Amino acid sequence: MGALRVYVLPLLLGLLGGAALLMAWPSPEAGAHPAQAAPAAGFDGGGPWHNSPPLALNQLRGQVVLVEFWTYACSNCLTVAPHVHQWHARYARQGLQVIGVHTPEFAYEGLPGNVRKAIARLDITWPVVQDNQYRIWNAWGNRFWPALYLVDRQGRVVYRHYGEGDYARTESEIQRLLASP
């Protein structure tokens, strides 16, 4: 048994370390992507809503909409959060509407009380819809936390960003869309 441990333990530790490295390695899809202008999917099937009554995408026509897919226990999401706060503070009066789509990775993240506490702790004041059944996630074809989608005034997704980073480019896209009729 002792000899087996000598060989198996280092092998297991090596495999775990390799798996952790692969999980942390950026996906080829990570980063910013101009999107082929396509109609945005909307928010059907989600709920409950926090900080707002339920919203439909057609209610937001004429505004630039930043849709953020996130979950409160995601460290990458928490890194992106200050930037979303800044954009909301800078551009809400100019027509930017931020909508958070909270799609839980783990069961405890889907409990409405836990989501409300996280929204309060993170000082999120924009509308957040819970997407516990992944209906919104799937309708948007999303696969990442965090993911940012910019929707133009006509209701089309024109930009997307997966993961952290490229904050200046995302802000530049927000500014460009706000300047467009």
PDB file of C-alpha atoms in Angstrom:
ATOM      1  CA  MET A   1       0.000   0.000   0.000  1.00  0.00           C
ATOM      2  CA  GLY A   2       2.827   2.433   0.913  1.00  0.00           C
ATOM      3  CA  ALA A   3       4.590   1.842  -2.420  1.00  0.00           C
ATOM      4  CA  LEU A   4       1.366   2.435  -4.300  1.00  0.00           C
ATOM      5  CA  ARG A   5       0.921   5.790  -2.532  1.00  0.00           C
ATOM      6  CA  VAL A   6       4.422   6.839  -3.568  1.00  0.00           C
ATOM      7  CA  TYR A   7       3.493   6.516  -7.237  1.00  0.00           C
ATOM      8  CA  VAL A   8      -0.218   7.290  -7.289  1.00  0.00           C
ATOM      9  CA  LEU A   9      -0.209  10.469  -5.176  1.00  0.00           C
ATOM     10  CA  PRO A  10       2.266  12.382  -7.388  1.00  0.00           C
ATOM     11  CA  LEU A  11       0.398  11.173 -10.477  1.00  0.00           C
ATOM     12  CA  LEU A  12      -2.938  12.390  -9.095  1.00  0.00           C
ATOM     13  CA  LEU A  13      -1.452  15.723  -8.039  1.00  0.00           C
ATOM     14  CA  GLY A  14       0.033  16.145 -11.501  1.00  0.00           C
ATOM     15  CA  LEU A  15      -3.285  15.386 -13.180  1.00  0.00           C
ATOM     16  CA  LEU A  16      -5.136  17.804 -10.906  1.00  0.00           C
ATOM     17  CA  GLY A  17      -2.572  20.532 -11.558  1.00  0.00           C
ATOM     18  CA  GLY A  18      -2.880  19.984 -15.312  1.00  0.00           C
ATOM     19  CA  ALA A  19      -6.656  20.116 -15.116  1.00  0.00           C
ATOM     20  CA  ALA A  20      -6.507  23.365 -13.111  1.00  0.00           C
ATOM     21  CA  LEU A  21      -4.161  24.886 -15.687  1.00  0.00           C
ATOM     22  CA  LEU A  22      -6.501  23.933 -18.537  1.00  0.00           C
ATOM     23  CA  MET A  23      -9.495  25.397 -16.693  1.00  0.00           C
ATOM     24  CA  ALA A  24      -7.647  28.683 -16.133  1.00  0.00           C
ATOM     25  CA  TRP A  25      -6.318  28.828 -19.720  1.00  0.00           C
ATOM     26  CA  PRO A  26      -8.265  31.401 -21.744  1.00  0.00           C
ATOM     27  CA  SER A  27     -10.726  29.972 -24.194  1.00  0.00           C
ATOM     28  CA  PRO A  28     -10.146  30.896 -27.852  1.00  0.00           C
ATOM     29  CA  GLU A  29     -13.557  32.588 -27.675  1.00  0.00           C
ATOM     30  CA  ALA A  30     -12.531  34.814 -24.734  1.00  0.00           C
ATOM     31  CA  GLY A  31     -12.264  38.506 -25.473  1.00  0.00           C
ATOM     32  CA  ALA A  32     -14.149  41.007 -27.561  1.00  0.00           C
ATOM     33  CA  HIS A  33     -16.003  40.139 -30.738  1.00  0.00           C
ATOM     34  CA  PRO A  34     -17.898  42.434 -33.047  1.00  0.00           C
ATOM     35  CA  ALA A  35     -21.133  40.572 -33.555  1.00  0.00           C
ATOM     36  CA  GLN A  36     -22.915  40.131 -36.855  1.00  0.00           C
ATOM     37  CA  ALA A  37     -25.920  42.366 -36.176  1.00  0.00           C
ATOM     38  CA  ALA A  38     -28.682  39.961 -35.207  1.00  0.00           C
ATOM     39  CA  PRO A  39     -31.896  40.418 -33.227  1.00  0.00           C
ATOM     40  CA  ALA A  40     -31.365  40.074 -29.490  1.00  0.00           C
ATOM     41  CA  ALA A  41     -33.141  37.150 -27.858  1.00  0.00           C
ATOM     42  CA  GLY A  42     -34.771  38.976 -24.942  1.00  0.00           C
ATOM     43  CA  PHE A  43     -35.480  37.797 -21.407  1.00  0.00           C
ATOM     44  CA  ASP A  44     -38.397  35.387 -21.759  1.00  0.00           C
ATOM     45  CA  GLY A  45     -38.529  32.555 -19.249  1.00  0.00           C
ATOM     46  CA  GLY A  46     -36.475  34.255 -16.543  1.00  0.00           C
ATOM     47  CA  GLY A  47     -37.483  35.413 -13.109  1.00  0.00           C
ATOM     48  CA  PRO A  48     -37.769  36.588 -10.495  1.00  0.00           C
ATOM     49  CA  TRP A  49     -36.646  40.094 -11.373  1.00  0.00           C
ATOM     50  CA  HIS A  50     -34.755  42.262  -8.889  1.00  0.00           C
ATOM     51  CA  ASN A  51     -34.618  46.091  -8.888  1.00  0.00           C
ATOM     52  CA  SER A  52     -37.308  46.229 -11.568  1.00  0.00           C
ATOM     53  CA  PRO A  53     -40.588  44.754 -12.699  1.00  0.00           C
ATOM     54  CA  PRO A  54     -40.115  42.211 -15.516  1.00  0.00           C
ATOM     55  CA  LEU A  55     -38.768  43.795 -18.689  1.00  0.00           C
ATOM     56  CA  ALA A  56     -39.122  42.791 -22.318  1.00  0.00           C
ATOM     57  CA  LEU A  57     -36.537  43.744 -24.893  1.00  0.00           C
ATOM     58  CA  ASN A  58     -39.123  45.611 -26.994  1.00  0.00           C
ATOM     59  CA  GLN A  59     -39.652  47.967 -23.999  1.00  0.00           C
ATOM     60  CA  LEU A  60     -36.003  48.975 -24.328  1.00  0.00           C
ATOM     61  CA  ARG A  61     -36.104  49.935 -28.024  1.00  0.00           C
ATOM     62  CA  GLY A  62     -34.402  53.260 -28.543  1.00  0.00           C
ATOM     63  CA  GLN A  63     -31.899  52.571 -25.756  1.00  0.00           C
ATOM     64  CA  VAL A  64     -28.492  50.967 -25.896  1.00  0.00           C
ATOM     65  CA  VAL A  65     -28.631  47.853 -23.709  1.00  0.00           C
ATOM     66  CA  LEU A  66     -25.701  46.172 -21.989  1.00  0.00           C
ATOM     67  CA  VAL A  67     -26.679  42.611 -21.056  1.00  0.00           C
ATOM     68  CA  GLU A  68     -24.339  41.015 -18.535  1.00  0.00           C
ATOM     69  CA  PHE A  69     -24.473  37.283 -17.850  1.00  0.00           C
ATOM     70  CA  TRP A  70     -23.001  36.710 -14.404  1.00  0.00           C
ATOM     71  CA  THR A  71     -23.263  34.820 -11.158  1.00  0.00           C
ATOM     72  CA  TYR A  72     -22.297  36.155  -7.763  1.00  0.00           C
ATOM     73  CA  ALA A  73     -19.812  33.409  -6.837  1.00  0.00           C
ATOM     74  CA  CYS A  74     -17.799  33.780 -10.063  1.00  0.00           C
ATOM     75  CA  SER A  75     -14.472  35.500  -9.383  1.00  0.00           C
ATOM     76  CA  ASN A  76     -14.200  36.642 -13.016  1.00  0.00           C
ATOM     77  CA  CYS A  77     -17.670  38.183 -12.776  1.00  0.00           C
ATOM     78  CA  LEU A  78     -16.633  40.040  -9.635  1.00  0.00           C
ATOM     79  CA  THR A  79     -13.590  41.416 -11.471  1.00  0.00           C
ATOM     80  CA  VAL A  80     -15.804  42.765 -14.278  1.00  0.00           C
ATOM     81  CA  ALA A  81     -18.384  44.231 -11.847  1.00  0.00           C
ATOM     82  CA  PRO A  82     -16.590  47.557 -11.112  1.00  0.00           C
ATOM     83  CA  HIS A  83     -16.451  48.296 -14.841  1.00  0.00           C
ATOM     84  CA  VAL A  84     -20.158  47.597 -15.277  1.00  0.00           C
ATOM     85  CA  HIS A  85     -20.792  49.933 -12.316  1.00  0.00           C
ATOM     86  CA  GLN A  86     -18.717  52.676 -13.971  1.00  0.00           C
ATOM     87  CA  TRP A  87     -20.489  52.309 -17.307  1.00  0.00           C
ATOM     88  CA  HIS A  88     -23.880  52.410 -15.621  1.00  0.00           C
ATOM     89  CA  ALA A  89     -22.894  55.541 -13.667  1.00  0.00           C
ATOM     90  CA  ARG A  90     -21.396  57.296 -16.721  1.00  0.00           C
ATOM     91  CA  TYR A  91     -23.902  56.432 -19.415  1.00  0.00           C
ATOM     92  CA  ALA A  92     -27.339  55.677 -17.919  1.00  0.00           C
ATOM     93  CA  ARG A  93     -28.444  59.298 -18.411  1.00  0.00           C
ATOM     94  CA  GLN A  94     -27.321  59.100 -22.047  1.00  0.00           C
ATOM     95  CA  GLY A  95     -29.487  56.075 -22.776  1.00  0.00           C
ATOM     96  CA  LEU A  96     -27.522  53.017 -21.614  1.00  0.00           C
ATOM     97  CA  GLN A  97     -29.642  50.407 -19.856  1.00  0.00           C
ATOM     98  CA  VAL A  98     -27.769  47.663 -18.039  1.00  0.00           C
ATOM     99  CA  ILE A  99     -29.602  44.367 -17.533  1.00  0.00           C
ATOM    100  CA  GLY A 100     -27.994  41.694 -15.395  1.00  0.00           C
ATOM    101  CA  VAL A 101     -28.843  38.085 -16.171  1.00  0.00           C
ATOM    102  CA  HIS A 102     -27.917  36.063 -13.096  1.00  0.00           C
ATOM    103  CA  THR A 103     -27.447  32.490 -14.284  1.00  0.00           C
ATOM    104  CA  PRO A 104     -26.249  30.289 -11.416  1.00  0.00           C
ATOM    105  CA  GLU A 105     -23.483  27.768 -11.841  1.00  0.00           C
ATOM    106  CA  PHE A 106     -24.285  26.060  -8.515  1.00  0.00           C
ATOM    107  CA  ALA A 107     -27.661  25.379  -6.870  1.00  0.00           C
ATOM    108  CA  TYR A 108     -27.091  27.731  -3.911  1.00  0.00           C
ATOM    109  CA  GLU A 109     -26.523  30.607  -6.362  1.00  0.00           C
ATOM    110  CA  GLY A 110     -30.082  30.195  -7.628  1.00  0.00           C
ATOM    111  CA  LEU A 111     -31.769  30.877  -4.298  1.00  0.00           C
ATOM    112  CA  PRO A 112     -33.552  34.252  -4.606  1.00  0.00           C
ATOM    113  CA  GLY A 113     -32.521  35.317  -1.077  1.00  0.00           C
ATOM    114  CA  ASN A 114     -28.864  34.684  -1.866  1.00  0.00           C
ATOM    115  CA  VAL A 115     -29.158  36.652  -5.110  1.00  0.00           C
ATOM    116  CA  ARG A 116     -30.848  39.578  -3.303  1.00  0.00           C
ATOM    117  CA  LYS A 117     -28.054  39.618  -0.698  1.00  0.00           C
ATOM    118  CA  ALA A 118     -25.400  39.588  -3.420  1.00  0.00           C
ATOM    119  CA  ILE A 119     -27.142  42.406  -5.315  1.00  0.00           C
ATOM    120  CA  ALA A 120     -27.206  44.481  -2.104  1.00  0.00           C
ATOM    121  CA  ARG A 121     -23.593  43.621  -1.210  1.00  0.00           C
ATOM    122  CA  LEU A 122     -22.401  44.517  -4.706  1.00  0.00           C
ATOM    123  CA  ASP A 123     -24.547  47.693  -4.770  1.00  0.00           C
ATOM    124  CA  ILE A 124     -26.227  46.722  -8.033  1.00  0.00           C
ATOM    125  CA  THR A 125     -29.035  49.154  -8.817  1.00  0.00           C
ATOM    126  CA  TRP A 126     -29.922  48.107 -12.382  1.00  0.00           C
ATOM    127  CA  PRO A 127     -32.451  45.386 -13.212  1.00  0.00           C
ATOM    128  CA  VAL A 128     -31.337  41.798 -12.661  1.00  0.00           C
ATOM    129  CA  VAL A 129     -33.302  38.779 -13.822  1.00  0.00           C
ATOM    130  CA  GLN A 130     -32.634  35.332 -12.423  1.00  0.00           C
ATOM    131  CA  ASP A 131     -32.163  32.657 -15.055  1.00  0.00           C
ATOM    132  CA  ASN A 132     -32.120  29.497 -12.953  1.00  0.00           C
ATOM    133  CA  GLN A 133     -33.383  27.266 -15.781  1.00  0.00           C
ATOM    134  CA  TYR A 134     -30.884  28.726 -18.317  1.00  0.00           C
ATOM    135  CA  ARG A 135     -33.728  29.779 -20.621  1.00  0.00           C
ATOM    136  CA  ILE A 136     -32.252  33.220 -21.290  1.00  0.00           C
ATOM    137  CA  TRP A 137     -28.699  31.809 -21.401  1.00  0.00           C
ATOM    138  CA  ASN A 138     -29.736  29.277 -24.064  1.00  0.00           C
ATOM    139  CA  ALA A 139     -31.828  31.768 -26.048  1.00  0.00           C
ATOM    140  CA  TRP A 140     -28.778  34.045 -26.317  1.00  0.00           C
ATOM    141  CA  GLY A 141     -26.511  31.091 -27.148  1.00  0.00           C
ATOM    142  CA  ASN A 142     -24.301  32.066 -24.232  1.00  0.00           C
ATOM    143  CA  ARG A 143     -21.586  29.768 -22.866  1.00  0.00           C
ATOM    144  CA  PHE A 144     -19.531  31.946 -20.527  1.00  0.00           C
ATOM    145  CA  TRP A 145     -19.445  33.785 -17.198  1.00  0.00           C
ATOM    146  CA  PRO A 146     -19.051  36.708 -17.441  1.00  0.00           C
ATOM    147  CA  ALA A 147     -20.384  37.622 -20.851  1.00  0.00           C
ATOM    148  CA  LEU A 148     -21.308  41.095 -22.064  1.00  0.00           C
ATOM    149  CA  TYR A 149     -23.603  41.778 -25.006  1.00  0.00           C
ATOM    150  CA  LEU A 150     -24.327  45.219 -26.434  1.00  0.00           C
ATOM    151  CA  VAL A 151     -27.694  45.705 -28.087  1.00  0.00           C
ATOM    152  CA  ASP A 152     -28.175  48.735 -30.357  1.00  0.00           C
ATOM    153  CA  ARG A 153     -31.189  51.052 -30.351  1.00  0.00           C
ATOM    154  CA  GLN A 154     -32.918  48.828 -32.929  1.00  0.00           C
ATOM    155  CA  GLY A 155     -32.700  45.742 -30.702  1.00  0.00           C
ATOM    156  CA  ARG A 156     -29.772  44.010 -32.454  1.00  0.00           C
ATOM    157  CA  VAL A 157     -26.755  42.444 -30.750  1.00  0.00           C
ATOM    158  CA  VAL A 158     -23.774  44.245 -32.296  1.00  0.00           C
ATOM    159  CA  TYR A 159     -20.954  43.437 -29.850  1.00  0.00           C
ATOM    160  CA  ARG A 160     -20.090  40.718 -27.379  1.00  0.00           C
ATOM    161  CA  HIS A 161     -17.267  40.124 -24.934  1.00  0.00           C
ATOM    162  CA  TYR A 162     -16.501  36.944 -23.010  1.00  0.00           C
ATOM    163  CA  GLY A 163     -14.412  36.928 -19.846  1.00  0.00           C
ATOM    164  CA  GLU A 164     -12.384  39.720 -18.329  1.00  0.00           C
ATOM    165  CA  GLY A 165     -10.449  42.496 -20.041  1.00  0.00           C
ATOM    166  CA  ASP A 166     -10.857  44.741 -23.085  1.00  0.00           C
ATOM    167  CA  TYR A 167     -12.673  47.265 -20.875  1.00  0.00           C
ATOM    168  CA  ALA A 168     -11.560  50.254 -22.960  1.00  0.00           C
ATOM    169  CA  ARG A 169     -12.828  48.595 -26.147  1.00  0.00           C
ATOM    170  CA  THR A 170     -16.160  47.720 -24.554  1.00  0.00           C
ATOM    171  CA  GLU A 171     -16.540  51.297 -23.311  1.00  0.00           C
ATOM    172  CA  SER A 172     -15.638  52.604 -26.773  1.00  0.00           C
ATOM    173  CA  GLU A 173     -18.406  50.426 -28.245  1.00  0.00           C
ATOM    174  CA  ILE A 174     -20.870  51.790 -25.666  1.00  0.00           C
ATOM    175  CA  GLN A 175     -19.895  55.344 -26.615  1.00  0.00           C
ATOM    176  CA  ARG A 176     -20.170  54.581 -30.345  1.00  0.00           C
ATOM    177  CA  LEU A 177     -23.648  53.102 -29.934  1.00  0.00           C
ATOM    178  CA  LEU A 178     -24.832  55.972 -27.750  1.00  0.00           C
ATOM    179  CA  ALA A 179     -23.640  58.442 -30.402  1.00  0.00           C
ATOM    180  CA  SER A 180     -25.580  56.604 -33.143  1.00  0.00           C
ATOM    181  CA  PRO A 181     -29.226  57.419 -33.801  1.00  0.00           C
TER     182      PRO A 181
END
